[in-house]
PDB file of C-alpha atoms and ligand atoms in Angstrom:
ATOM      1  CA  MET A  12     -10.079  27.197   0.685  1.00 42.00           C
ATOM      2  CA  TYR A  13      -9.954  30.327   0.587  1.00 41.00           C
ATOM      3  CA  ARG A  14     -11.816  32.426   3.011  1.00 56.00           C
ATOM      4  CA  VAL A  15     -12.926  35.910   2.223  1.00 52.00           C
ATOM      5  CA  LEU A  16     -14.238  37.658   5.079  1.00 60.00           C
ATOM      6  CA  ARG A  17     -15.390  40.756   2.966  1.00 64.00           C
ATOM      7  CA  ARG A  18     -13.930  42.142  -0.151  1.00 66.00           C
ATOM      8  CA  GLY A  19     -11.009  39.655  -1.063  1.00 76.00           C
ATOM      9  CA  VAL A  20      -9.546  39.925   2.946  1.00 88.00           C
ATOM     10  CA  LEU A  21      -8.709  37.400   4.051  1.00 89.00           C
ATOM     11  CA  GLN A  22      -9.315  36.765   7.802  1.00 86.00           C
ATOM     12  CA  ASN A  23      -5.202  35.286   7.857  1.00 90.00           C
ATOM     13  CA  VAL A  24      -3.148  33.879   5.661  1.00 94.00           C
ATOM     14  CA  ALA A  25      -4.118  30.512   5.696  1.00 95.00           C
ATOM     15  CA  GLY A  26      -6.642  31.242   4.152  1.00 93.00           C
ATOM     16  CA  ALA A  27      -4.217  31.416   1.054  1.00 95.00           C
ATOM     17  CA  VAL A  28      -3.825  27.761   0.928  1.00 97.00           C
ATOM     18  CA  GLY A  29      -4.221  26.281  -1.749  1.00 98.00           C
ATOM     19  CA  ASN A  30      -5.116  27.155  -5.199  1.00 97.00           C
ATOM     20  CA  THR A  31      -1.820  27.661  -7.033  1.00 98.00           C
ATOM     21  CA  PRO A  32      -1.280  28.528 -10.447  1.00 98.00           C
ATOM     22  CA  LEU A  33      -0.705  25.843 -13.342  1.00 98.00           C
ATOM     23  CA  VAL A  34       2.116  26.829 -15.366  1.00 98.00           C
ATOM     24  CA  ASP A  35       3.028  24.902 -18.658  1.00 98.00           C
ATOM     25  CA  LEU A  36       6.427  23.669 -19.180  1.00 98.00           C
ATOM     26  CA  THR A  37       6.158  22.472 -23.092  1.00 98.00           C
ATOM     27  CA  GLY A  38       8.040  24.734 -24.753  1.00 98.00           C
ATOM     28  CA  PRO A  39      10.730  26.225 -21.924  1.00 98.00           C
ATOM     29  CA  LEU A  40      11.416  22.681 -22.421  1.00 98.00           C
ATOM     30  CA  SER A  41      11.282  21.797 -26.217  1.00 98.00           C
ATOM     31  CA  ILE A  42       7.960  19.480 -26.057  1.00 98.00           C
ATOM     32  CA  LYS A  43       7.922  18.595 -30.125  1.00 98.00           C
ATOM     33  CA  ASN A  44       5.455  15.124 -29.590  1.00 98.00           C
ATOM     34  CA  GLY A  45       2.578  17.137 -29.171  1.00 98.00           C
ATOM     35  CA  SER A  46       2.781  15.825 -25.566  1.00 98.00           C
ATOM     36  CA  ARG A  47       2.671  18.977 -21.899  1.00 98.00           C
ATOM     37  CA  ILE A  48       3.905  19.751 -19.082  1.00 98.00           C
ATOM     38  CA  LEU A  49       1.837  21.382 -16.954  1.00 98.00           C
ATOM     39  CA  ALA A  50       3.601  22.351 -13.362  1.00 98.00           C
ATOM     40  CA  LYS A  51       1.178  22.875 -10.079  1.00 98.00           C
ATOM     41  CA  LEU A  52       3.566  26.423  -8.715  1.00 98.00           C
ATOM     42  CA  GLU A  53       3.367  25.399  -4.855  1.00 98.00           C
ATOM     43  CA  PHE A  54       5.618  28.040  -3.451  1.00 98.00           C
ATOM     44  CA  PHE A  55       2.107  30.495  -3.868  1.00 98.00           C
ATOM     45  CA  ASN A  56       1.320  29.167  -0.981  1.00 98.00           C
ATOM     46  CA  PRO A  57       1.877  31.809   1.767  1.00 97.00           C
ATOM     47  CA  SER A  58       5.149  29.773   4.068  1.00 96.00           C
ATOM     48  CA  GLY A  59       6.324  29.141   0.372  1.00 96.00           C
ATOM     49  CA  SER A  60       5.610  24.980   0.060  1.00 96.00           C
ATOM     50  CA  VAL A  61       2.391  22.265  -0.493  1.00 98.00           C
ATOM     51  CA  LYS A  62       2.961  21.119   3.087  1.00 97.00           C
ATOM     52  CA  ASP A  63       0.910  24.732   4.124  1.00 98.00           C
ATOM     53  CA  ARG A  64      -2.049  22.188   2.517  1.00 98.00           C
ATOM     54  CA  PRO A  65      -1.736  19.328   5.510  1.00 98.00           C
ATOM     55  CA  ALA A  66      -0.671  21.534   7.638  1.00 98.00           C
ATOM     56  CA  LEU A  67      -3.893  23.227   7.681  1.00 98.00           C
ATOM     57  CA  TYR A  68      -5.456  20.495   7.844  1.00 98.00           C
ATOM     58  CA  ILE A  69      -3.614  18.738  10.816  1.00 98.00           C
ATOM     59  CA  VAL A  70      -4.188  21.688  13.404  1.00 97.00           C
ATOM     60  CA  ARG A  71      -7.176  22.921  12.004  1.00 96.00           C
ATOM     61  CA  ASP A  72      -8.741  18.489  11.968  1.00 97.00           C
ATOM     62  CA  ALA A  73      -6.834  18.880  15.487  1.00 97.00           C
ATOM     63  CA  LEU A  74      -8.522  21.522  16.968  1.00 96.00           C
ATOM     64  CA  GLU A  75     -11.936  20.457  15.321  1.00 95.00           C
ATOM     65  CA  GLN A  76     -11.460  16.788  16.970  1.00 95.00           C
ATOM     66  CA  GLY A  77     -10.594  18.973  20.613  1.00 94.00           C
ATOM     67  CA  LEU A  78      -6.917  16.487  20.265  1.00 95.00           C
ATOM     68  CA  VAL A  79      -5.201  20.219  20.997  1.00 94.00           C
ATOM     69  CA  THR A  80      -5.848  22.527  22.495  1.00 92.00           C
ATOM     70  CA  PRO A  81      -4.617  25.784  23.619  1.00 88.00           C
ATOM     71  CA  SER A  82      -1.931  25.501  26.424  1.00 88.00           C
ATOM     72  CA  MET A  83      -0.718  22.434  24.102  1.00 94.00           C
ATOM     73  CA  THR A  84       2.341  22.158  21.761  1.00 96.00           C
ATOM     74  CA  ILE A  85       2.126  21.035  18.327  1.00 97.00           C
ATOM     75  CA  LEU A  86       5.477  18.161  17.095  1.00 97.00           C
ATOM     76  CA  ASP A  87       6.382  16.430  15.122  1.00 94.00           C
ATOM     77  CA  ALA A  88       9.400  15.749  13.144  1.00 90.00           C
ATOM     78  CA  SER A  89      10.448  17.588   9.212  1.00 88.00           C
ATOM     79  CA  SER A  90      12.696  17.870   6.494  1.00 74.00           C
ATOM     80  CA  GLY A  91      11.976  21.562   6.801  1.00 80.00           C
ATOM     81  CA  ASN A  92       8.728  22.602   5.217  1.00 90.00           C
ATOM     82  CA  MET A  93       6.175  20.847   7.554  1.00 93.00           C
ATOM     83  CA  ALA A  94       8.480  22.861   9.955  1.00 91.00           C
ATOM     84  CA  VAL A  95       7.833  26.122   8.725  1.00 94.00           C
ATOM     85  CA  SER A  96       3.911  25.382   7.115  1.00 97.00           C
ATOM     86  CA  LEU A  97       2.849  24.153  10.970  1.00 97.00           C
ATOM     87  CA  SER A  98       4.722  26.620  12.819  1.00 96.00           C
ATOM     88  CA  LEU A  99       3.006  29.299  10.701  1.00 97.00           C
ATOM     89  CA  MET A 100      -0.959  27.215  11.327  1.00 97.00           C
ATOM     90  CA  ALA A 101       0.199  27.247  14.533  1.00 96.00           C
ATOM     91  CA  VAL A 102       1.320  31.491  15.001  1.00 95.00           C
ATOM     92  CA  CYS A 103      -2.481  31.482  12.792  1.00 95.00           C
ATOM     93  CA  PHE A 104      -3.868  29.285  14.902  1.00 94.00           C
ATOM     94  CA  GLY A 105      -2.578  30.787  18.383  1.00 94.00           C
ATOM     95  CA  LEU A 106      -0.731  27.287  19.275  1.00 96.00           C
ATOM     96  CA  LYS A 107       2.844  27.543  20.185  1.00 96.00           C
ATOM     97  CA  ALA A 108       6.020  24.643  17.759  1.00 96.00           C
ATOM     98  CA  LYS A 109       8.406  22.661  18.275  1.00 96.00           C
ATOM     99  CA  ILE A 110      10.001  21.023  15.529  1.00 95.00           C
ATOM    100  CA  VAL A 111      12.703  18.103  15.536  1.00 95.00           C
ATOM    101  CA  VAL A 112      14.912  18.124  12.044  1.00 91.00           C
ATOM    102  CA  PRO A 113      18.158  16.750  10.737  1.00 90.00           C
ATOM    103  CA  LYS A 114      20.645  18.945  12.454  1.00 90.00           C
ATOM    104  CA  ASN A 115      22.315  19.592   7.855  1.00 86.00           C
ATOM    105  CA  ILE A 116      18.286  21.240   6.387  1.00 82.00           C
ATOM    106  CA  SER A 117      19.346  24.210   4.868  1.00 78.00           C
ATOM    107  CA  ARG A 118      19.964  27.869   6.986  1.00 82.00           C
ATOM    108  CA  GLU A 119      16.840  29.334   4.779  1.00 80.00           C
ATOM    109  CA  LYS A 120      14.295  27.023   6.641  1.00 82.00           C
ATOM    110  CA  ILE A 121      16.302  26.613  10.004  1.00 88.00           C
ATOM    111  CA  ASP A 122      16.176  31.041   9.937  1.00 88.00           C
ATOM    112  CA  LEU A 123      11.747  30.755   9.253  1.00 90.00           C
ATOM    113  CA  LEU A 124      11.740  28.296  12.050  1.00 93.00           C
ATOM    114  CA  ARG A 125      13.179  30.911  14.225  1.00 91.00           C
ATOM    115  CA  ILE A 126      11.402  33.992  12.529  1.00 95.00           C
ATOM    116  CA  LEU A 127       7.769  32.365  12.900  1.00 96.00           C
ATOM    117  CA  GLY A 128       8.601  31.489  17.063  1.00 96.00           C
ATOM    118  CA  ALA A 129       9.115  27.526  16.991  1.00 96.00           C
ATOM    119  CA  GLU A 130      11.063  25.785  19.012  1.00 95.00           C
ATOM    120  CA  VAL A 131      13.634  23.440  16.942  1.00 94.00           C
ATOM    121  CA  VAL A 132      15.255  20.621  17.363  1.00 95.00           C
ATOM    122  CA  PHE A 133      17.977  19.655  15.707  1.00 95.00           C
ATOM    123  CA  THR A 134      18.689  15.585  15.661  1.00 96.00           C
ATOM    124  CA  ASP A 135      21.831  13.993  13.957  1.00 95.00           C
ATOM    125  CA  PRO A 136      22.049  14.479  10.438  1.00 91.00           C
ATOM    126  CA  LEU A 137      23.235  11.177   9.571  1.00 90.00           C
ATOM    127  CA  GLU A 138      20.713  10.303  10.883  1.00 90.00           C
ATOM    128  CA  GLY A 139      18.140  11.461   8.318  1.00 85.00           C
ATOM    129  CA  ILE A 140      14.945  12.271   8.852  1.00 84.00           C
ATOM    130  CA  ASP A 141      14.709   8.754  10.265  1.00 87.00           C
ATOM    131  CA  GLY A 142      16.084  10.236  13.312  1.00 93.00           C
ATOM    132  CA  ALA A 143      14.007  13.815  13.894  1.00 93.00           C
ATOM    133  CA  ILE A 144      11.171  11.522  13.686  1.00 91.00           C
ATOM    134  CA  ARG A 145      12.238   8.444  16.293  1.00 94.00           C
ATOM    135  CA  GLU A 146      13.309  11.999  18.371  1.00 96.00           C
ATOM    136  CA  ALA A 147       9.754  13.390  17.972  1.00 96.00           C
ATOM    137  CA  ARG A 148       8.174  10.045  19.070  1.00 95.00           C
ATOM    138  CA  ARG A 149      10.716   9.893  22.201  1.00 97.00           C
ATOM    139  CA  LEU A 150       9.461  13.660  23.387  1.00 97.00           C
ATOM    140  CA  ALA A 151       6.266  12.632  22.289  1.00 96.00           C
ATOM    141  CA  GLU A 152       6.639   9.925  24.949  1.00 96.00           C
ATOM    142  CA  THR A 153       7.050  11.795  28.002  1.00 96.00           C
ATOM    143  CA  ASP A 154       5.078  14.909  27.637  1.00 95.00           C
ATOM    144  CA  PRO A 155       1.777  13.693  26.181  1.00 93.00           C
ATOM    145  CA  LYS A 156      -0.343  16.037  27.688  1.00 93.00           C
ATOM    146  CA  ARG A 157       1.811  18.916  27.276  1.00 95.00           C
ATOM    147  CA  TYR A 158       2.656  18.102  23.141  1.00 96.00           C
ATOM    148  CA  TYR A 159       0.424  17.161  20.581  1.00 96.00           C
ATOM    149  CA  TYR A 160       2.127  14.464  17.725  1.00 96.00           C
ATOM    150  CA  SER A 161       0.943  15.421  14.431  1.00 96.00           C
ATOM    151  CA  ASN A 162       2.539  12.530  12.802  1.00 94.00           C
ATOM    152  CA  GLN A 163       2.554  14.256   9.716  1.00 93.00           C
ATOM    153  CA  TYR A 164       3.354  10.682   8.595  1.00 93.00           C
ATOM    154  CA  ASP A 165       1.187   9.040   9.294  1.00 95.00           C
ATOM    155  CA  ASN A 166      -2.505  11.183  10.304  1.00 97.00           C
ATOM    156  CA  PRO A 167      -5.214  11.174   7.223  1.00 98.00           C
ATOM    157  CA  SER A 168      -5.190  14.406   7.741  1.00 98.00           C
ATOM    158  CA  ASN A 169      -1.692  14.912   5.069  1.00 98.00           C
ATOM    159  CA  VAL A 170      -3.789  12.596   2.658  1.00 98.00           C
ATOM    160  CA  LYS A 171      -7.173  14.792   3.096  1.00 98.00           C
ATOM    161  CA  ALA A 172      -6.130  18.093   2.411  1.00 98.00           C
ATOM    162  CA  HIS A 173      -4.829  16.887  -0.976  1.00 98.00           C
ATOM    163  CA  TYR A 174      -7.678  14.519  -1.929  1.00 98.00           C
ATOM    164  CA  GLU A 175     -10.027  17.246  -1.017  1.00 98.00           C
ATOM    165  CA  THR A 176      -8.058  20.778  -2.463  1.00 98.00           C
ATOM    166  CA  THR A 177      -5.072  19.514  -4.445  1.00 98.00           C
ATOM    167  CA  GLY A 178      -6.924  16.712  -6.325  1.00 98.00           C
ATOM    168  CA  PRO A 179      -9.333  18.782  -7.326  1.00 98.00           C
ATOM    169  CA  GLU A 180      -7.644  21.994  -8.299  1.00 98.00           C
ATOM    170  CA  VAL A 181      -5.839  19.848 -10.857  1.00 98.00           C
ATOM    171  CA  ILE A 182      -9.058  18.204 -12.534  1.00 98.00           C
ATOM    172  CA  ARG A 183     -10.382  21.656 -11.991  1.00 98.00           C
ATOM    173  CA  GLN A 184      -6.969  23.666 -14.261  1.00 98.00           C
ATOM    174  CA  THR A 185      -6.793  20.551 -17.339  1.00 98.00           C
ATOM    175  CA  ARG A 186     -10.380  20.623 -17.545  1.00 98.00           C
ATOM    176  CA  GLY A 187     -10.034  16.937 -16.899  1.00 98.00           C
ATOM    177  CA  LYS A 188      -7.626  16.230 -19.732  1.00 98.00           C
ATOM    178  CA  VAL A 189      -4.950  15.104 -17.735  1.00 98.00           C
ATOM    179  CA  THR A 190      -3.908  12.482 -18.612  1.00 99.00           C
ATOM    180  CA  HIS A 191      -0.255  11.744 -16.325  1.00 99.00           C
ATOM    181  CA  PHE A 192      -0.074  12.616 -12.742  1.00 99.00           C
ATOM    182  CA  VAL A 193       4.086  12.849 -11.890  1.00 99.00           C
ATOM    183  CA  VAL A 194       5.198  13.370  -7.732  1.00 98.00           C
ATOM    184  CA  GLY A 195       8.025  12.894  -6.184  1.00 98.00           C
ATOM    185  CA  VAL A 196       7.119  11.209  -2.534  1.00 98.00           C
ATOM    186  CA  GLY A 197       7.842  12.312   0.709  1.00 95.00           C
ATOM    187  CA  THR A 198       4.901  11.917   3.531  1.00 95.00           C
ATOM    188  CA  SER A 199       3.522  10.419   0.504  1.00 98.00           C
ATOM    189  CA  GLY A 200       0.679  13.458   1.209  1.00 98.00           C
ATOM    190  CA  THR A 201       0.232  14.183  -2.711  1.00 98.00           C
ATOM    191  CA  LEU A 202       0.588  11.208  -4.323  1.00 98.00           C
ATOM    192  CA  MET A 203      -2.023   9.562  -1.388  1.00 98.00           C
ATOM    193  CA  GLY A 204      -4.356  12.544  -1.931  1.00 98.00           C
ATOM    194  CA  ALA A 205      -4.544  13.328  -5.485  1.00 99.00           C
ATOM    195  CA  GLY A 206      -3.669  10.957  -6.646  1.00 98.00           C
ATOM    196  CA  GLN A 207      -6.773   9.157  -5.175  1.00 98.00           C
ATOM    197  CA  ARG A 208      -8.892  11.572  -5.702  1.00 98.00           C
ATOM    198  CA  LEU A 209      -7.977  11.739  -9.643  1.00 98.00           C
ATOM    199  CA  ARG A 210      -8.253   7.779 -10.576  1.00 98.00           C
ATOM    200  CA  GLU A 211     -12.293   8.370  -9.191  1.00 98.00           C
ATOM    201  CA  TYR A 212     -12.550  11.049 -10.771  1.00 98.00           C
ATOM    202  CA  ASN A 213     -10.842   8.458 -14.330  1.00 98.00           C
ATOM    203  CA  LYS A 214      -9.443   5.365 -13.816  1.00 97.00           C
ATOM    204  CA  GLY A 215      -7.218   5.973 -16.455  1.00 98.00           C
ATOM    205  CA  ILE A 216      -5.078   8.857 -15.989  1.00 98.00           C
ATOM    206  CA  ARG A 217      -2.092   6.742 -14.849  1.00 98.00           C
ATOM    207  CA  ILE A 218      -0.158   7.858 -11.154  1.00 98.00           C
ATOM    208  CA  ILE A 219       3.133   8.331 -11.231  1.00 98.00           C
ATOM    209  CA  GLU A 220       6.140   7.998  -8.580  1.00 98.00           C
ATOM    210  CA  VAL A 221       9.307   9.947  -7.885  1.00 98.00           C
ATOM    211  CA  GLN A 222      11.677   9.262  -5.362  1.00 98.00           C
ATOM    212  CA  PRO A 223      14.951   9.025  -5.668  1.00 98.00           C
ATOM    213  CA  ASP A 224      17.448   7.132  -6.619  1.00 97.00           C
ATOM    214  CA  GLY A 225      18.889   5.768  -3.828  1.00 95.00           C
ATOM    215  CA  PRO A 226      19.399   5.415   0.280  1.00 93.00           C
ATOM    216  CA  LEU A 227      22.278   8.539   0.755  1.00 90.00           C
ATOM    217  CA  HIS A 228      20.923  11.221  -1.684  1.00 92.00           C
ATOM    218  CA  GLY A 229      20.596  15.144  -1.667  1.00 90.00           C
ATOM    219  CA  ILE A 230      16.690  15.978  -2.784  1.00 94.00           C
ATOM    220  CA  GLU A 231      15.484  17.451   0.208  1.00 88.00           C
ATOM    221  CA  GLY A 232      11.522  16.521   1.151  1.00 90.00           C
ATOM    222  CA  LEU A 233      11.754  13.309  -0.858  1.00 95.00           C
ATOM    223  CA  LYS A 234      12.187   9.982   0.327  1.00 93.00           C
ATOM    224  CA  HIS A 235      14.007   6.628  -0.663  1.00 95.00           C
ATOM    225  CA  MET A 236      11.515   4.086   0.446  1.00 96.00           C
ATOM    226  CA  GLU A 237      12.469   0.905   0.468  1.00 95.00           C
ATOM    227  CA  SER A 238      16.269   2.392   2.841  1.00 94.00           C
ATOM    228  CA  SER A 239      13.440   4.398   5.157  1.00 89.00           C
ATOM    229  CA  ILE A 240      10.724   4.392   7.790  1.00 87.00           C
ATOM    230  CA  LYS A 241       7.672   4.216   5.746  1.00 93.00           C
ATOM    231  CA  PRO A 242       4.537   6.310   6.422  1.00 95.00           C
ATOM    232  CA  LYS A 243       1.343   4.456   7.489  1.00 97.00           C
ATOM    233  CA  ILE A 244      -0.244   6.597   4.970  1.00 98.00           C
ATOM    234  CA  TYR A 245       2.337   5.144   2.364  1.00 98.00           C
ATOM    235  CA  ASP A 246       1.223   2.219  -0.096  1.00 98.00           C
ATOM    236  CA  PRO A 247       3.587   1.151  -2.147  1.00 98.00           C
ATOM    237  CA  SER A 248       1.696  -0.535  -4.520  1.00 98.00           C
ATOM    238  CA  PHE A 249      -0.812   1.940  -5.707  1.00 98.00           C
ATOM    239  CA  ALA A 250       1.448   4.424  -8.300  1.00 98.00           C
ATOM    240  CA  ASN A 251       1.445   2.669 -11.948  1.00 98.00           C
ATOM    241  CA  GLU A 252       4.869   3.100 -12.001  1.00 98.00           C
ATOM    242  CA  LEU A 253       7.937   4.389  -9.789  1.00 98.00           C
ATOM    243  CA  ILE A 254      10.879   6.546 -11.515  1.00 98.00           C
ATOM    244  CA  LYS A 255      14.315   7.497  -9.470  1.00 98.00           C
ATOM    245  CA  ILE A 256      15.636  10.062 -10.152  1.00 98.00           C
ATOM    246  CA  SER A 257      19.188  11.307  -9.577  1.00 98.00           C
ATOM    247  CA  THR A 258      20.742  14.138  -7.224  1.00 98.00           C
ATOM    248  CA  GLU A 259      22.671  15.907  -9.123  1.00 98.00           C
ATOM    249  CA  GLU A 260      19.564  15.814 -12.067  1.00 98.00           C
ATOM    250  CA  ALA A 261      16.961  17.123  -9.707  1.00 98.00           C
ATOM    251  CA  TYR A 262      19.921  19.957  -9.783  1.00 97.00           C
ATOM    252  CA  GLN A 263      20.108  20.587 -13.214  1.00 98.00           C
ATOM    253  CA  TYR A 264      16.301  20.191 -13.487  1.00 98.00           C
ATOM    254  CA  SER A 265      16.161  23.001 -10.441  1.00 98.00           C
ATOM    255  CA  LYS A 266      18.857  25.409 -12.472  1.00 97.00           C
ATOM    256  CA  LEU A 267      17.290  24.183 -15.656  1.00 98.00           C
ATOM    257  CA  LEU A 268      13.596  26.339 -14.808  1.00 98.00           C
ATOM    258  CA  ALA A 269      15.072  28.726 -13.947  1.00 97.00           C
ATOM    259  CA  SER A 270      16.779  29.938 -17.058  1.00 97.00           C
ATOM    260  CA  ARG A 271      14.470  28.768 -19.281  1.00 98.00           C
ATOM    261  CA  ALA A 272      10.904  29.220 -17.304  1.00 98.00           C
ATOM    262  CA  GLY A 273      11.495  31.493 -14.877  1.00 98.00           C
ATOM    263  CA  VAL A 274      10.468  28.865 -12.453  1.00 98.00           C
ATOM    264  CA  LEU A 275      12.178  29.040  -9.560  1.00 98.00           C
ATOM    265  CA  ALA A 276      12.029  25.790  -8.506  1.00 98.00           C
ATOM    266  CA  GLY A 277      13.817  23.325  -5.280  1.00 96.00           C
ATOM    267  CA  LEU A 278      14.519  20.703  -5.544  1.00 96.00           C
ATOM    268  CA  SER A 279      12.451  17.999  -5.034  1.00 97.00           C
ATOM    269  CA  GLY A 280      10.446  20.691  -8.140  1.00 98.00           C
ATOM    270  CA  GLY A 281      13.540  20.029 -10.700  1.00 98.00           C
ATOM    271  CA  ALA A 282      13.122  15.721  -9.487  1.00 98.00           C
ATOM    272  CA  ASN A 283       9.567  15.321 -10.879  1.00 98.00           C
ATOM    273  CA  VAL A 284      10.502  17.596 -13.773  1.00 98.00           C
ATOM    274  CA  ALA A 285      12.260  15.368 -14.548  1.00 98.00           C
ATOM    275  CA  ALA A 286       9.980  12.824 -14.419  1.00 99.00           C
ATOM    276  CA  ALA A 287       7.005  14.186 -15.902  1.00 99.00           C
ATOM    277  CA  LEU A 288      10.437  15.271 -19.219  1.00 98.00           C
ATOM    278  CA  ARG A 289      10.902  11.489 -19.317  1.00 98.00           C
ATOM    279  CA  VAL A 290       6.725  10.325 -19.298  1.00 98.00           C
ATOM    280  CA  ALA A 291       6.099  13.053 -21.948  1.00 98.00           C
ATOM    281  CA  MET A 292       8.210  11.400 -23.914  1.00 98.00           C
ATOM    282  CA  GLU A 293       7.076   8.173 -23.673  1.00 98.00           C
ATOM    283  CA  ASN A 294       3.611   9.365 -24.192  1.00 98.00           C
ATOM    284  CA  PRO A 295       3.434  10.825 -27.364  1.00 98.00           C
ATOM    285  CA  GLY A 296      -0.202  13.108 -26.922  1.00 98.00           C
ATOM    286  CA  SER A 297       0.109  13.059 -23.091  1.00 98.00           C
ATOM    287  CA  VAL A 298      -0.448  16.229 -20.581  1.00 99.00           C
ATOM    288  CA  VAL A 299       1.857  15.545 -17.579  1.00 99.00           C
ATOM    289  CA  VAL A 300       0.985  17.682 -14.604  1.00 99.00           C
ATOM    290  CA  THR A 301       3.179  17.734 -12.377  1.00 99.00           C
ATOM    291  CA  LEU A 302       3.833  20.286  -8.838  1.00 98.00           C
ATOM    292  CA  ILE A 303       7.056  22.513  -7.331  1.00 98.00           C
ATOM    293  CA  PRO A 304       6.699  21.405  -4.551  1.00 98.00           C
ATOM    294  CA  ASP A 305       8.913  24.762  -3.635  1.00 96.00           C
ATOM    295  CA  GLY A 306      11.334  27.096  -4.352  1.00 96.00           C
ATOM    296  CA  ALA A 307      14.570  27.555  -5.132  1.00 95.00           C
ATOM    297  CA  ALA A 308      14.496  30.650  -2.363  1.00 89.00           C
ATOM    298  CA  ARG A 309      15.261  27.561   0.755  1.00 83.00           C
ATOM    299  CA  TYR A 310      18.089  26.405  -1.712  1.00 87.00           C
ATOM    300  CA  VAL A 311      20.066  28.956  -3.373  1.00 85.00           C
ATOM    301  CA  ASN A 312      23.743  28.690  -1.273  1.00 81.00           C
ATOM    302  CA  LEU A 313      22.654  25.063  -2.772  1.00 84.00           C
ATOM    303  CA  LEU A 314      22.285  25.333  -5.775  1.00 87.00           C
ATOM    304  CA  LEU A 315      24.904  27.759  -6.845  1.00 87.00           C
ATOM    305  CA  GLY A 316      28.128  25.489  -4.572  1.00 79.00           C
TER     306      GLY A 316
HETATM  307  C1  PLP B 410      10.088  19.728  -0.975  1.00 84.10           C
HETATM  308  C2  PLP B 410       9.120  18.570  -0.534  1.00 84.10           C
HETATM  309  N1  PLP B 410       9.733  18.407  -1.570  1.00 84.10           N
HETATM  310  C3  PLP B 410       8.417  17.055  -2.090  1.00 84.10           C
HETATM  311  C4  PLP B 410       7.018  16.975  -1.326  1.00 84.10           C
HETATM  312  C5  PLP B 410       7.037  15.573  -0.578  1.00 84.10           C
HETATM  313  O1  PLP B 410       5.997  15.586  -0.126  1.00 84.10           O
HETATM  314  P1  PLP B 410       4.452  14.492   0.229  1.00 84.10           P
HETATM  315  O2  PLP B 410       5.099  14.450   1.757  1.00 84.10           O
HETATM  316  O3  PLP B 410       3.193  14.131   0.316  1.00 84.10           O
HETATM  317  O4  PLP B 410       5.093  13.267  -0.521  1.00 84.10           O
HETATM  318  C6  PLP B 410       8.110  17.837   0.536  1.00 84.10           C
HETATM  319  C7  PLP B 410       7.361  16.809   1.765  1.00 84.10           C
HETATM  320  O5  PLP B 410       8.077  16.900   2.351  1.00 84.10           O
HETATM  321  C8  PLP B 410       8.835  18.751   0.224  1.00 84.10           C
HETATM  322  O6  PLP B 410       9.099  19.212   1.799  1.00 84.10           O
END
């Protein structure tokens, strides 16, 4: 995905999306049954999260298809990370961004949006991300000429980004040895895109979905699907297995990754690793790959609170 101008110089930071490192957590997690856990550090992306992958594809595809022109504003609803990624891509591609977020998203993310020059609209925290989605839809309908509603929940470019980048990277970085892929769902773009690519490569690879264990949870970025507006790109029957993780476990593993492995993982990364550990323990000799979707820096106050 890197676009190098010459002698290793990128045209802009959009060229630094993807090709994130895979780090071995087997030792730090004290796994001794022959299994390995490998985590893809998505906070190495330019805005600090996995969402740079779909944001780049969504904006680039929309420009190529003529769905967005330079006078238009990119509009989306997000729990934070997609908001930051879209705002960053808007800067890279010379566009404006307007983002609808629930008012309780972390202070660090709101500040990043402001620094990137995005317009921010707040919705009732009690309505969660679904309240933000409803408001973005309403805004898009009131002025379709002004807004390109990128709609990450239903946009096939979201899945395509992971199909063309995350999936192949996991195959290449494990030299094809991955046996289990464990991934939390928000929009489900990572699960559906990377999962499909891995299954095409080897249909024996088990795809494991991770969700919060209840509708009221604190794992930013993940959705409890049963009680939420379901993304159109999501197929509930796609994964081989579903693991539910509590907010407490997500916090616990985020902190544990920092102190034992020096990996500064956000809360969904903690949830993913907690689930990956269960899979590794139940399947001796497995090669379990998971993702750290963003870094701890965005949740420092929460983690210390
Ligand atoms: C921190 C975090 N983790 C996980 C996810 C889930 O990724 P996906 O939308 O590909 O399901 C997101 C998505 O916004 C996120 O922000």
